[in-house]
Amino acid sequence: VTPNDMLTRVDTLETPVPIVDLAVVEHNLAKMQGYADAHGLRLRPHIKTHKLPMFAQRQLALGAVGITCQKLGEAEVMADAGLDDILISFPLIGPIKAARLAALARRVAHLRVVADSVAGLDTVAQAAREAGRDIGVLIEFDSGNRRTGVTSVAEALELAEAARARGLRCDGLMTYPAGPEAAAFIAGVKAGAKAGGEFAIISAGGTPNAWRMHEIPGITEMRVGTYIYNDRTMVGFGGASLDECALHVHATVVSRPTATRGIIDAGSKTLSSDQLPPGLGVGYGLLLEYPDAIIERVNEEHGMLDLSACARRPEIGERVRIVPNHVCVVTNLHDEIVLARGGVVDAIVSVAARGRTR
Amino acid sequence: VTPNDMLTRVDTLETPVPIVDLAVVEHNLAKMQGYADAHGLRLRPHIKTHKLPMFAQRQLALGAVGITCQKLGEAEVMADAGLDDILISFPLIGPIKAARLAALARRVAHLRVVADSVAGLDTVAQAAREAGRDIGVLIEFDSGNRRTGVTSVAEALELAEAARARGLRCDGLMTYPAGPEAAAFIAGVKAGAKAGGEFAIISAGGTPNAWRMHEIPGITEMRVGTYIYNDRTMVGFGGASLDECALHVHATVVSRPTATRGIIDAGSKTLSSDQLPPGLGVGYGLLLEYPDAIIERVNEEHGMLDLSACARRPEIGERVRIVPNHVCVVTNLHDEIVLARGGVVDAIVSVAARGRTR
């Protein structure tokens, strides 16, 4: 037992600082794995939220079948830590990506990449050839989000054919998030598929709608990331409660120029300038101690508080805890993150896969 | 002379990647220093845009009187590189900041900090005592931006008095940006000042209005940062031309799901989600090759292009160059930045003061 006076309380740390409550993390991980297990869905967490090998390993220990990474650089960090079942959920295009993917394939036992074009398939095929390894492909389709992904069943089937022609294994379909068109699209592709083992994996992503994924016929795998920490957007969508938000940014009120205005030392460099989706609320984060305050504007280092609606108002030097709008971008802004239990620092860890834009 | 085949062209680098043209940087630095010199203003560049000691040193070599840093962590990086005249332009509050400021004061010959409250003065006074060194204070005032800064001449004079009572040197006033109320405020404080040497420095910031700072009576020092690289906001405000934008993000088109939609591999993790100020335009950056394309939405890794208005449209695999909306936040998102001359890589440097949120 560590004597009490050796413990560092999180509320004594210099601000601004992102602090993760490990008990909440453990609750969130167990809850999602429980949901996946209850509905016979395979869980393949997206590491973009935590960017930490230790949490990826914890997710596997709880029952996850592997991980999802958005970028090669993230996958490389995870491979360095021994993760050996990885889906890269962003299209890779061109010879530089092919060479990196080949190097990754040599050391990751189970590697898959999404593609929504022939150019994407060519990149994966080149990497597989270079590495002398199998790399599975998931065809990405658009189920209503208007981002990447083919927009018709015919295109998906053509790409599966093109994959086959390139000696690639077409393992399935992938979409983000699981929008209204998902079920019909999946059924259409299944009906049109030729080979027996093709399209065995139907992968859908997104934490907000995670708890209803079992309602979409055909989905076999969930890619979810935000659920480990949750955030104000997730609470707004009803996918998490405020108590399930594991990451708080601790900040300090540094200025009170007028009766209704306050400034905190957390701006867009700490919270990002991500706003809430339309209809979910205003401001750049929720102040737990002053829920009626609005972070109405952020500059890089300044967060401007509108305190008009607050009965009680914070003084200069006072600390506040902020639930960010979008937690994935917050972890990407910080070199280190504090892990805590019961308000006491457990560890300060480097966010290993932070800043991996490539 | 390096043989031609030893050179790395920037358009062969893996994307997404931020690339800075050194000739444009040199032009921008010389132009601003020329403006300051022509009007007898002292230039104290803000390093928040470049975050690189080498550029801070270049700014000094061209005539800058010192540098401005927003955070202690940035100032520490610059002090490590030998910079010895630093203004910290963000209020420091509390004992942890005082201890760090004291350590900094022991190794920086000329150190000043802004304050807009008694708590801020107390922090500086504690640091000065601990270090046994002088630390100058600038009183921050609000000239219309509604951020930090006292809002009346009386408050400014009271803080000067409070500084004196704490044994601190009140060197002047500071505001950001130089808004409409600046001239009257400066005149009011000058008229009310007691001691002779007080308020010798009147410091105003902000690149957009930099070229008109000489029109505001009383200003002695300019704090400008963005001018070294410039960005779409600066062009929108008329403070720079497109040719004066030194940093381009090179990206690749990775998907073309429909005739009018394209996806690039640069989203909010590369460009940030900072939008343009109202009235200056739409989207998350300007594509130089496709100026009619709109980056209408960004997710962390995806930039969604609306190509409806484009006569010609990019294919998958095509590279594009993007002028970001706000360049300061872009440099903060990247561990490394590429410096180039004539489209050829000159150096790849670590963004030394990136991520210094504290």
PDB file of C-alpha atoms in Angstrom, chain B residues 1 18 68 98 104 118 151 174 180 261:
ATOM      1  CA  VAL B   1      26.330  20.889 -56.809  1.00  0.00           C
ATOM      2  CA  PRO B  18       2.754  19.881 -44.983  1.00  0.00           C
ATOM      3  CA  THR B  68       6.467  36.166 -28.403  1.00  0.00           C
ATOM      4  CA  ALA B  98       5.107  30.530 -11.006  1.00  0.00           C
ATOM      5  CA  LEU B 104      12.693  30.209 -17.133  1.00  0.00           C
ATOM      6  CA  VAL B 118      -4.101  40.669  -9.537  1.00  0.00           C
ATOM      7  CA  THR B 151     -11.903  46.546 -20.241  1.00  0.00           C
ATOM      8  CA  MET B 174      -0.648  44.630 -24.681  1.00  0.00           C
ATOM      9  CA  PRO B 180     -11.156  49.937 -32.715  1.00  0.00           C
ATOM     10  CA  ARG B 261     -17.784  13.736 -54.914  1.00  0.00           C
TER      11      ARG B 261
END
